Structure formats: structure tokens, C-alpha cells
Tab-separated table of N, CA and C in Angstrom:
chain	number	residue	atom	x	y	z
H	1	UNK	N	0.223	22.303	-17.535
H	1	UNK	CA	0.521	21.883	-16.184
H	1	UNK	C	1.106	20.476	-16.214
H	2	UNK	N	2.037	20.033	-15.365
H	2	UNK	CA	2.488	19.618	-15.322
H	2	UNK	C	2.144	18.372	-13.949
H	3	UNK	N	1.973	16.804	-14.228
H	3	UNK	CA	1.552	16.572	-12.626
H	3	UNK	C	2.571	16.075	-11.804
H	4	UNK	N	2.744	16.451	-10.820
H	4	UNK	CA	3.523	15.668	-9.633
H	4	UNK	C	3.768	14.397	-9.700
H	5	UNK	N	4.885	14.139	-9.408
H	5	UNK	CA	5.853	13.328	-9.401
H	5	UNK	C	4.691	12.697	-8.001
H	6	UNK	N	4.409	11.377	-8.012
H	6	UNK	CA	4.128	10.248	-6.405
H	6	UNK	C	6.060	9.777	-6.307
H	7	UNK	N	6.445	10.344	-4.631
H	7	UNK	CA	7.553	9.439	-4.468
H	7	UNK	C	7.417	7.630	-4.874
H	8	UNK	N	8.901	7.472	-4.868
H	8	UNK	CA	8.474	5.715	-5.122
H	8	UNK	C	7.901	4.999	-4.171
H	9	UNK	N	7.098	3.733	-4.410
H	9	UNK	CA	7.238	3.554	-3.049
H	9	UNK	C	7.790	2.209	-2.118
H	10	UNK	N	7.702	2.444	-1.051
H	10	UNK	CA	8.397	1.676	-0.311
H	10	UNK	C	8.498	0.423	-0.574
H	11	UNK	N	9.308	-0.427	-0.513
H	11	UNK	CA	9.269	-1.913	-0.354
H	11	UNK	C	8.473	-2.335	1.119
H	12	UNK	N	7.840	-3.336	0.892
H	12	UNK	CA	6.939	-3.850	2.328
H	12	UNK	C	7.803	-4.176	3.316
H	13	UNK	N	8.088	-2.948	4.315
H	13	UNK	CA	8.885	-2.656	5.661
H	13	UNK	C	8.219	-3.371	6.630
H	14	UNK	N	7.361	-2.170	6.898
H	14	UNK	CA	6.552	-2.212	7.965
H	14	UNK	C	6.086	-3.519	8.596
H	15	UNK	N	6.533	-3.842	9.733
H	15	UNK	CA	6.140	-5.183	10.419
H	15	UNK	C	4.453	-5.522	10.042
H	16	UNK	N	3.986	-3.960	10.415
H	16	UNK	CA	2.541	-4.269	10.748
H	16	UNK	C	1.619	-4.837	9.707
H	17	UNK	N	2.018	-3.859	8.435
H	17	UNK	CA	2.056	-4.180	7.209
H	17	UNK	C	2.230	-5.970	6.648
H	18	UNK	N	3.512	-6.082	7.028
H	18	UNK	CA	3.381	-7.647	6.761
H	18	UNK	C	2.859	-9.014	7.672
H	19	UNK	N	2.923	-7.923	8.737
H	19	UNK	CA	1.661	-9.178	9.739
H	19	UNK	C	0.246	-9.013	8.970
H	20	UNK	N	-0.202	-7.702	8.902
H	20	UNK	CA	-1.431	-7.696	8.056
H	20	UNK	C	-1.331	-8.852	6.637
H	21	UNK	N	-0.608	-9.359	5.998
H	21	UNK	CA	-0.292	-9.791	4.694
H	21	UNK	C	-0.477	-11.389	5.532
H	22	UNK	N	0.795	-11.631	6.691
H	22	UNK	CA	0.659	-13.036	6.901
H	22	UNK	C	-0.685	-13.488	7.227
H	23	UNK	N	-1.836	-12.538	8.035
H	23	UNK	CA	-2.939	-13.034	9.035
H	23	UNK	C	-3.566	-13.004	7.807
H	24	UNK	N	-3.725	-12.278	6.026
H	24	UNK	CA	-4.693	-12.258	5.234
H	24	UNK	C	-4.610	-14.402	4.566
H	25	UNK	N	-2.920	-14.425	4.329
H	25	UNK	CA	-2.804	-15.654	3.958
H	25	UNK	C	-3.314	-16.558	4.946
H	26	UNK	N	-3.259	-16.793	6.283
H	26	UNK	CA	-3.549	-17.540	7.171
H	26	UNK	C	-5.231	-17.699	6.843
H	27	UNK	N	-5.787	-16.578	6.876
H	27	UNK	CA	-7.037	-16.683	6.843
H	27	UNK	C	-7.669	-17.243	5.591
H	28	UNK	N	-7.257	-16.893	4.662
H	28	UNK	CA	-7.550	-17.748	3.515
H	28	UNK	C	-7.053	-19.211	3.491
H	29	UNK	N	-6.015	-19.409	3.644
H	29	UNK	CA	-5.707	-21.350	4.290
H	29	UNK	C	-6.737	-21.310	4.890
H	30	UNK	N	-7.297	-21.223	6.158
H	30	UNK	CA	-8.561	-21.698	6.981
H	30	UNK	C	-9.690	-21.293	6.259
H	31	UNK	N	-10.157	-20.803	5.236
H	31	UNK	CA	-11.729	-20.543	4.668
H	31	UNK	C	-10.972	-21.656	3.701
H	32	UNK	N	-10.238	-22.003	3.130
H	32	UNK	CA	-10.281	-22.909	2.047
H	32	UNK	C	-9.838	-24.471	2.459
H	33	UNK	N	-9.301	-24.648	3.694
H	33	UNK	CA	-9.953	-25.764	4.304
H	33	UNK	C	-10.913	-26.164	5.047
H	34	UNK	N	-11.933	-25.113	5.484
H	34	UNK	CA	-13.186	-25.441	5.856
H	34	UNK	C	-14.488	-25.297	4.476
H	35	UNK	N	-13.558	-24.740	3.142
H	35	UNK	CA	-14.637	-25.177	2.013
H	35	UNK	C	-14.390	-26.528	1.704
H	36	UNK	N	-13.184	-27.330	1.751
H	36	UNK	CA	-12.807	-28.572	1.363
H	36	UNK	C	-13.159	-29.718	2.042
H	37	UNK	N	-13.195	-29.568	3.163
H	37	UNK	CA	-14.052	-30.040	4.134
H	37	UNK	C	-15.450	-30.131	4.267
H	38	UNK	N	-16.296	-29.114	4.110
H	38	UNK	CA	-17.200	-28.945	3.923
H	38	UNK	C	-17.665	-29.498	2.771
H	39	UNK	N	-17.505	-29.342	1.546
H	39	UNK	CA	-17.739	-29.646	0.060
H	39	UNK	C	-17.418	-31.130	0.415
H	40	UNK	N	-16.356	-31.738	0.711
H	40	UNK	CA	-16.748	-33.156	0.712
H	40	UNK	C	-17.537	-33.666	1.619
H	41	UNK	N	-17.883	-33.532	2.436
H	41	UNK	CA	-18.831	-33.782	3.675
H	41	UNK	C	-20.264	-33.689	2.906
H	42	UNK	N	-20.377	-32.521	2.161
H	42	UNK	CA	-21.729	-32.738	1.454
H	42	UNK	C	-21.926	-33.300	-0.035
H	43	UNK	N	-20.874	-33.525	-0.245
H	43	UNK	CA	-20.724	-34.046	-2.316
H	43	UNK	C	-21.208	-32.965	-2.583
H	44	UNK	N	-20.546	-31.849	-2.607
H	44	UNK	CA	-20.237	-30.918	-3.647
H	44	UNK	C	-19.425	-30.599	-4.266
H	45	UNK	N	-18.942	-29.647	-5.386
H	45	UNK	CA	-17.743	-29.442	-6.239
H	45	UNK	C	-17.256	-27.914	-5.569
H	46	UNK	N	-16.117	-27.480	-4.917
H	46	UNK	CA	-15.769	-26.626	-4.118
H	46	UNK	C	-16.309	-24.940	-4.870
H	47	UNK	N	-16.123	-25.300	-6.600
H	47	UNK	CA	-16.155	-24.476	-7.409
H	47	UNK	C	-17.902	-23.844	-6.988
H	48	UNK	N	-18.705	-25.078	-7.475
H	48	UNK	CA	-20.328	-25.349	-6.906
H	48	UNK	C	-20.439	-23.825	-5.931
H	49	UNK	N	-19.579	-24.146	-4.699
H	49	UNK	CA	-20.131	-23.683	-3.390
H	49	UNK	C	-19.118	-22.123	-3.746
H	50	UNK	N	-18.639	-21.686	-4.492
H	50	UNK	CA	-17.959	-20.566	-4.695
H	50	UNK	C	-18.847	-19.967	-5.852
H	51	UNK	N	-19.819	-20.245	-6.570
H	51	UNK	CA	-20.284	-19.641	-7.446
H	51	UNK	C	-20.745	-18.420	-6.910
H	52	UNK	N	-20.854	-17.712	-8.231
H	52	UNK	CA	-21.496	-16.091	-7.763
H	52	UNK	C	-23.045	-16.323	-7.705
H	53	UNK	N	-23.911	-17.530	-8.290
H	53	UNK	CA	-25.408	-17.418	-7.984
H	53	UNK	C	-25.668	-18.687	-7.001
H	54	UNK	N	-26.428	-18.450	-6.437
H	54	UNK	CA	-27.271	-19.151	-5.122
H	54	UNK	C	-27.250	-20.640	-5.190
H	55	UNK	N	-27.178	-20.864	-6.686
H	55	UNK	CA	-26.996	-22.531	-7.054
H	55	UNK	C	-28.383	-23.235	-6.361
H	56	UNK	N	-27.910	-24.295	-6.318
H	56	UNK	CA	-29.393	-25.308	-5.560
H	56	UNK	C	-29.375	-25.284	-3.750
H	57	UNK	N	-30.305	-25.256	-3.254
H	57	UNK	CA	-30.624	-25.046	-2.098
H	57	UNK	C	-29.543	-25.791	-0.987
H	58	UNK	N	-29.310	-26.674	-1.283
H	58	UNK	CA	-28.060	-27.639	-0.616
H	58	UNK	C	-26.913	-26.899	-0.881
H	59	UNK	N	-26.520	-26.735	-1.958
H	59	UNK	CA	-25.251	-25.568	-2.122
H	59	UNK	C	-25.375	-24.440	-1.217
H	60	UNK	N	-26.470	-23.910	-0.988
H	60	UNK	CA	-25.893	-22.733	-0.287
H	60	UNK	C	-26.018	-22.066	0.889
H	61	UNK	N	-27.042	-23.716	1.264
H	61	UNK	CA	-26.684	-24.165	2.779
H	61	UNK	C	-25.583	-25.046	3.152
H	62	UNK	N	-24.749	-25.546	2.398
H	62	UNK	CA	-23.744	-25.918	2.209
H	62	UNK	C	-22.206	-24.710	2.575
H	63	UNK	N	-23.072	-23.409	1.760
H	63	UNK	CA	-21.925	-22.057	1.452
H	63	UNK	C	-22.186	-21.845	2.988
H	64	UNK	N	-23.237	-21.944	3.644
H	64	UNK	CA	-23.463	-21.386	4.863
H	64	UNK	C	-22.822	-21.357	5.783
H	65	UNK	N	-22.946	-22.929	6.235
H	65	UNK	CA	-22.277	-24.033	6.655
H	65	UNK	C	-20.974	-23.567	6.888
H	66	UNK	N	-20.013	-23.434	5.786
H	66	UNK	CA	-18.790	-23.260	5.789
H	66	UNK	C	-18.174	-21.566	6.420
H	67	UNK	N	-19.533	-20.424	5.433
H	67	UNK	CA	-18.937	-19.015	6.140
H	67	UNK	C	-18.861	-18.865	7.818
H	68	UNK	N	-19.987	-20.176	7.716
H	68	UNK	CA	-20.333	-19.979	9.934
H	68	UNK	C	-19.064	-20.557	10.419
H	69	UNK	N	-18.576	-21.959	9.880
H	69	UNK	CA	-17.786	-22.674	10.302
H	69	UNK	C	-15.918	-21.616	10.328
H	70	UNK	N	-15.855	-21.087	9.303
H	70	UNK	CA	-14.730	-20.142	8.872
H	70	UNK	C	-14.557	-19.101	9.676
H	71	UNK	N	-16.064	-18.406	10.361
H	71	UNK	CA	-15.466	-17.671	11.413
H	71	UNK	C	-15.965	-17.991	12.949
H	72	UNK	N	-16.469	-19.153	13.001
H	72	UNK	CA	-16.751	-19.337	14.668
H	72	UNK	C	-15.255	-20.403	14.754
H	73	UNK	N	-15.615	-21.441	13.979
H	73	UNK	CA	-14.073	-22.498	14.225
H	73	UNK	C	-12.672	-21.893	14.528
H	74	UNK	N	-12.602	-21.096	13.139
H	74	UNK	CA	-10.911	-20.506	13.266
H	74	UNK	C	-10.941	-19.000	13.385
H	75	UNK	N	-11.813	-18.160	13.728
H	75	UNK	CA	-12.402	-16.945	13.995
H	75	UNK	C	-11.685	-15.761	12.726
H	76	UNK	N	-11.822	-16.051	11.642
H	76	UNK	CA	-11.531	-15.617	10.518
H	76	UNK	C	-12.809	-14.263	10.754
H	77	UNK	N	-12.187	-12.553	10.486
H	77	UNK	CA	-13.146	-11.761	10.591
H	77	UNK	C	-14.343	-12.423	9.425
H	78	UNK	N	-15.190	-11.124	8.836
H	78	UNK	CA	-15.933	-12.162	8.567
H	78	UNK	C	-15.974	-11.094	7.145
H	79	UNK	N	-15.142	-10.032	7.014
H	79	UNK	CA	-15.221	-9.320	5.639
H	79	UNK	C	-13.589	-10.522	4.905
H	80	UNK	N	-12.923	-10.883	5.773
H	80	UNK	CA	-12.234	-12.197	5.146
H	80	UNK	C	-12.837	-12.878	4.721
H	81	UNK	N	-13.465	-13.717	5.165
H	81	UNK	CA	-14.578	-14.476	4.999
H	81	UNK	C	-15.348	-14.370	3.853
H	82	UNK	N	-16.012	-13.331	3.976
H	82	UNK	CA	-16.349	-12.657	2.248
H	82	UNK	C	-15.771	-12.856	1.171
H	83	UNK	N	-14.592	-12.377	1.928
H	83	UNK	CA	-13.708	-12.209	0.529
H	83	UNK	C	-13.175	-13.572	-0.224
H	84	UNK	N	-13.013	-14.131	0.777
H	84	UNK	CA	-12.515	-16.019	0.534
H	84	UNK	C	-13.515	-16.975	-0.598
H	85	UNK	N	-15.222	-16.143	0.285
H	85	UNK	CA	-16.021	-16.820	-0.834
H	85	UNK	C	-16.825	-16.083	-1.491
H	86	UNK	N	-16.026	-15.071	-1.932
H	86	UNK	CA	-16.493	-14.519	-2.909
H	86	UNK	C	-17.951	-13.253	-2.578
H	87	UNK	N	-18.249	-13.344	-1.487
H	87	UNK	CA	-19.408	-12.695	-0.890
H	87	UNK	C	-19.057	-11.605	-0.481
H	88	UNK	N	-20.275	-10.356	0.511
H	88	UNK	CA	-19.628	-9.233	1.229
H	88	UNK	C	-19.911	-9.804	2.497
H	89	UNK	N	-19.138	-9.150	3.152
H	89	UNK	CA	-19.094	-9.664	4.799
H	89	UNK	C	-20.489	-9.678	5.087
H	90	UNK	N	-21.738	-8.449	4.963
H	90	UNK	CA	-23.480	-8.828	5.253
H	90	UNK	C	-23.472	-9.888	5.142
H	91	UNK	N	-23.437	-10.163	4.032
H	91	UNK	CA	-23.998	-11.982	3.537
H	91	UNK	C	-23.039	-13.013	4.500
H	92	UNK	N	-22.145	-12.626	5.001
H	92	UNK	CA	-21.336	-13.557	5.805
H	92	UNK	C	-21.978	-13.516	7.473
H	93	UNK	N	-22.114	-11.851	7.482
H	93	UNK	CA	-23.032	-11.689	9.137
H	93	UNK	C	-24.572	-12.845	8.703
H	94	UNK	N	-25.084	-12.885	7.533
H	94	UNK	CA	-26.258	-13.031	8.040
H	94	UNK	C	-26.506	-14.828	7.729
H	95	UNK	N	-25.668	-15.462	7.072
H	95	UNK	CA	-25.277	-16.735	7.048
H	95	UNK	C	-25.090	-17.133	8.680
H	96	UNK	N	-23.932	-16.577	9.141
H	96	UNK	CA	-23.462	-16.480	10.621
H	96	UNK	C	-25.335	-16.933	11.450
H	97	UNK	N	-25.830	-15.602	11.401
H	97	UNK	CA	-26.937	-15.488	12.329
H	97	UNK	C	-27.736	-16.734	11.567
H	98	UNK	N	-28.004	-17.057	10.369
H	98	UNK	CA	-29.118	-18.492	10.046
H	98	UNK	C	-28.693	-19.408	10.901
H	99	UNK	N	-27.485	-19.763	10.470
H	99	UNK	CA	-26.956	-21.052	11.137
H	99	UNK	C	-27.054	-21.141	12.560
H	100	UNK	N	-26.767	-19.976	13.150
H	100	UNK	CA	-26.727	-20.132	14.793
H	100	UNK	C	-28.295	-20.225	15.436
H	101	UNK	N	-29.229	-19.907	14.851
H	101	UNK	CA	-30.389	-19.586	14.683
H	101	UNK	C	-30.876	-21.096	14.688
H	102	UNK	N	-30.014	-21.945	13.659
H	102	UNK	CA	-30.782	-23.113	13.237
H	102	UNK	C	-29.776	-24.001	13.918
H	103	UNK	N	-29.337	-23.751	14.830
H	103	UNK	CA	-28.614	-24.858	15.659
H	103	UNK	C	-29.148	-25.455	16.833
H	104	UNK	N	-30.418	-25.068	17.061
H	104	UNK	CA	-31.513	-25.457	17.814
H	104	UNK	C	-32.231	-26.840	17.319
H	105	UNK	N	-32.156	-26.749	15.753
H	105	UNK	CA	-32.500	-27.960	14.854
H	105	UNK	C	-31.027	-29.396	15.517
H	106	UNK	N	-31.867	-30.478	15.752
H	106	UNK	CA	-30.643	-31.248	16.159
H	106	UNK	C	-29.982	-31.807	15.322
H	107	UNK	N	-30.971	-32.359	14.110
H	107	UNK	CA	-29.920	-32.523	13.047
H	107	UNK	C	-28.852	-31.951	12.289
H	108	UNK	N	-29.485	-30.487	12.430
H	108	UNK	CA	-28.267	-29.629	11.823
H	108	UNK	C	-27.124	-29.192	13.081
H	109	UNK	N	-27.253	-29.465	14.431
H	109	UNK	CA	-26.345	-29.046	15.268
H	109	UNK	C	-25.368	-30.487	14.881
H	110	UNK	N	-26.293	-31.632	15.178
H	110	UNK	CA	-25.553	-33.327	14.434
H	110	UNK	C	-24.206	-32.527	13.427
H	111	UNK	N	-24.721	-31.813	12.154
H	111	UNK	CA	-23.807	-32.090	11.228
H	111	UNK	C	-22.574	-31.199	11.529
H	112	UNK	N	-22.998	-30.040	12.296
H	112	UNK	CA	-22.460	-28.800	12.264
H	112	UNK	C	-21.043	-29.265	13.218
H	113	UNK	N	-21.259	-30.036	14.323
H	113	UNK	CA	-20.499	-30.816	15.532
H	113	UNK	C	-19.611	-31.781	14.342
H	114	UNK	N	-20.016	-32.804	13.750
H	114	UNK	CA	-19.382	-33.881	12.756
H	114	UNK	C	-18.402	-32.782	12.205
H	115	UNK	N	-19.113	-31.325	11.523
H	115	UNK	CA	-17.736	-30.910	10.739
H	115	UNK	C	-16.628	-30.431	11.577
H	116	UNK	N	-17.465	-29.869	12.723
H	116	UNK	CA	-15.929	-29.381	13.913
H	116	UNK	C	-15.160	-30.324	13.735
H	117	UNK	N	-15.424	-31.388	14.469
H	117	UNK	CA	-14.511	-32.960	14.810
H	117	UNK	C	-13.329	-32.795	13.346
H	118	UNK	N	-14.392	-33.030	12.051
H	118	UNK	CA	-13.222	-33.056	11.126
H	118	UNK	C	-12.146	-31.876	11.001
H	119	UNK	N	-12.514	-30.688	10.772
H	119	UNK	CA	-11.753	-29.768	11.239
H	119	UNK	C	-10.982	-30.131	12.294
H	120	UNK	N	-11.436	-30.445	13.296
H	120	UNK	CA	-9.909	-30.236	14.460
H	120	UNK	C	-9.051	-31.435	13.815
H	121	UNK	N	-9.352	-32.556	12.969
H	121	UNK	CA	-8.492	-34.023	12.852
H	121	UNK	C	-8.204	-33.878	11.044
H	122	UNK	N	-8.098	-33.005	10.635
H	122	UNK	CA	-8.186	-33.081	9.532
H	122	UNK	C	-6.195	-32.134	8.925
H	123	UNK	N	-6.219	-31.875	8.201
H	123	UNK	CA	-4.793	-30.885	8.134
H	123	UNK	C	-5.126	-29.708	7.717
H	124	UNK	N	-4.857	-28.728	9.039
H	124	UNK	CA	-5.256	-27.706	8.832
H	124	UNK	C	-4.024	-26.463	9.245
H	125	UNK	N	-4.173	-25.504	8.763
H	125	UNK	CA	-2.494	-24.758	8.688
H	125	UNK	C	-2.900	-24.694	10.271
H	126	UNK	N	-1.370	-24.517	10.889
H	126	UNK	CA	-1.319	-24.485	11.988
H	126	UNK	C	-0.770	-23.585	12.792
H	127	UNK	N	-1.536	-22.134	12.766
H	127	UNK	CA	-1.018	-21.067	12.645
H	127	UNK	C	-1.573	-19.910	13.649
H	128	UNK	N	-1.400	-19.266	14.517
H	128	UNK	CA	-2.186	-18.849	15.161
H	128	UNK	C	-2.606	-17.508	14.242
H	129	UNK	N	-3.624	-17.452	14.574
H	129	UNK	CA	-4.180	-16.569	13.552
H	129	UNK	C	-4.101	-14.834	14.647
H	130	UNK	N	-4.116	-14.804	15.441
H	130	UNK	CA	-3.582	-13.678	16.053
H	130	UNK	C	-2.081	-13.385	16.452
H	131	UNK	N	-1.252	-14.216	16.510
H	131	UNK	CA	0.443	-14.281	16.441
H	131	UNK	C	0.413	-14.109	15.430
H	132	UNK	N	1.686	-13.178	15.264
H	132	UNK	CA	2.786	-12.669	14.172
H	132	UNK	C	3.719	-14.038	14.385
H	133	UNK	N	4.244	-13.701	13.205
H	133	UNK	CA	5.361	-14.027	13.211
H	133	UNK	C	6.600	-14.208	13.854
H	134	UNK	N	7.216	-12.944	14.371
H	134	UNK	CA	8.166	-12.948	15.603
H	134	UNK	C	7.861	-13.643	16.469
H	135	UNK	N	6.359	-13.256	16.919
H	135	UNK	CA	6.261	-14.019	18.522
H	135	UNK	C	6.001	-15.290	18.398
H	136	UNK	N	6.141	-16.218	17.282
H	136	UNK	CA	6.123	-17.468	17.432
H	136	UNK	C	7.574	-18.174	17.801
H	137	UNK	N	8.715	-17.451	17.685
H	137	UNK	CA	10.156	-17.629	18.117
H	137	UNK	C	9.368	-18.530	19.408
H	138	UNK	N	10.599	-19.759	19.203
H	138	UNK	CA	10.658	-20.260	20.777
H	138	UNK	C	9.366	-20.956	20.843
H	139	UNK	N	8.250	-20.576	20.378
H	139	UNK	CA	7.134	-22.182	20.625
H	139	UNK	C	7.556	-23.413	19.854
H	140	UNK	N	6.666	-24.498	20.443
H	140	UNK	CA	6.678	-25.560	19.751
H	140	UNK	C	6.365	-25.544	18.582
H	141	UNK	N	6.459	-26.555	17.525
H	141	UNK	CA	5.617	-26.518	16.032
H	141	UNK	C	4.335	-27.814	15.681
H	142	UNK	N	3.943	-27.442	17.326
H	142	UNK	CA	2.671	-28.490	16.791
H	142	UNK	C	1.304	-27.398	18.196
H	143	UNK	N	0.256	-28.041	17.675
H	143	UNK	CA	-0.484	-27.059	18.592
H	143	UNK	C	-1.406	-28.380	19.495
């Protein structure tokens, strides 16, 4: 027997297709400037807060920190999110729920507010993360 030929395949046409591709890059720019941000805000090594084990307790309330910040700040889904740091989206839902949980704590709402601020003043792609491409024709290039 003989197996079937797969036609070739396409070159990346499809709009939808490559909006899917631009919003994956967008989203990774924003998880990797809210790890850079984050990591210096706490003196960590970015690598540190990307490891595959739990590291020291500051690290990975540190990792926390950043998966909450990655999808409440720039609303990055949150299996992106995962994927950015290395995690599965669970571990990203349930980071999400600690932090919001522990934002009742004032010191940690203190730090959580300090990293927004830097985030919004800091250089961050400037991209709408739900616009394509096309429909940015005709806006300004600052937000």
C-alpha cells in the first residue's frame, strides 16, 4: 500500500490566521515586559522567575505577581500566559485567583498598584491587543 499524497500546503493567507499569529506576538511582548518589570522591581534574574521548579518563595510570588499582572493589566488570555511562562493556563487561573484573593493585604495591593504605574510609564509595545492589523489604518501611533 501505498500512502496518500497530503496536498501542499498553503502559504499563511488567511487574514484570520495571521491576526491569530500577530495577537500571539503581541501577547508575548506584554508577558515579557511585565516579567522585566516585575523581575526588576523584585531583584530577580528573569531566567529565576521562568524556571520550571518553584525556586524560593519570593520567586514565585514574584512568577505570580507577573501571570496576574499579564492578564488583568494587558488582558493577555491566560493559556498565553502559560505559555509565555512556561506554565499551563490552571496554574495561571490559580496564580490569578491568589493574588486577587491577597489584594485585600495592603501591602501587597501597595506593590501590585507601584507595578501598574510602572507598566503604564515604562515601554511597552503599543498595540492593541484586540485590533488587527488593518483596522489600525488611519489611527494615531501613540495611545
Amino acid at each position: 500500500m501505498t500512502k496518500k499524497k497530503s496536498p501542499p500546503k498553503k502559504p499563511l493567507q488567511d487574514k484570520t490566521k495571521l491576526n491569530a499569529v500577530v495577537e500571539t506576538s503581541v501577547y508575548e511582548q506584554h508577558c515579557h515586559h511585565v516579567l522585566r518589570v516585575v523581575a526588576n522591581y523584585f531583584g530577580h534574574k528573569m531566567l529565576d522567575m521562568l524556571a520550571s521548579t518553584r525556586k524560593e518563595k519570593s520567586i514565585a510570588l514574584a512568577r505570580q505577581i507577573a501571570m496576574y499582572l499579564s492578564h488583568t493589566h494587558y488582558g493577555v488570555p491566560m493559556t498565553q500566559v502559560g505559555h509565555s511562562y512556561g506554565r499551563d493556563r490552571t496554574t495561571v487561573g490559580f496564580a490569578c485567583r491568589k493574588i486577587e484573593d491577597r489584594r485585600d493585604e495592603a501591602k501587597l495591593d501597595t506593590i501590585i498598584s507601584c507595578l501598574e504605574m510602572l507598566l503604564m510609564n515604562t515601554d511597552a509595545p503599543h498595540v492593541s491587543l484586540l485590533a488587527s492589523a488593518s483596522s489600525l489604518k488611519g489611527m494615531p501611533n501613540h495611545v
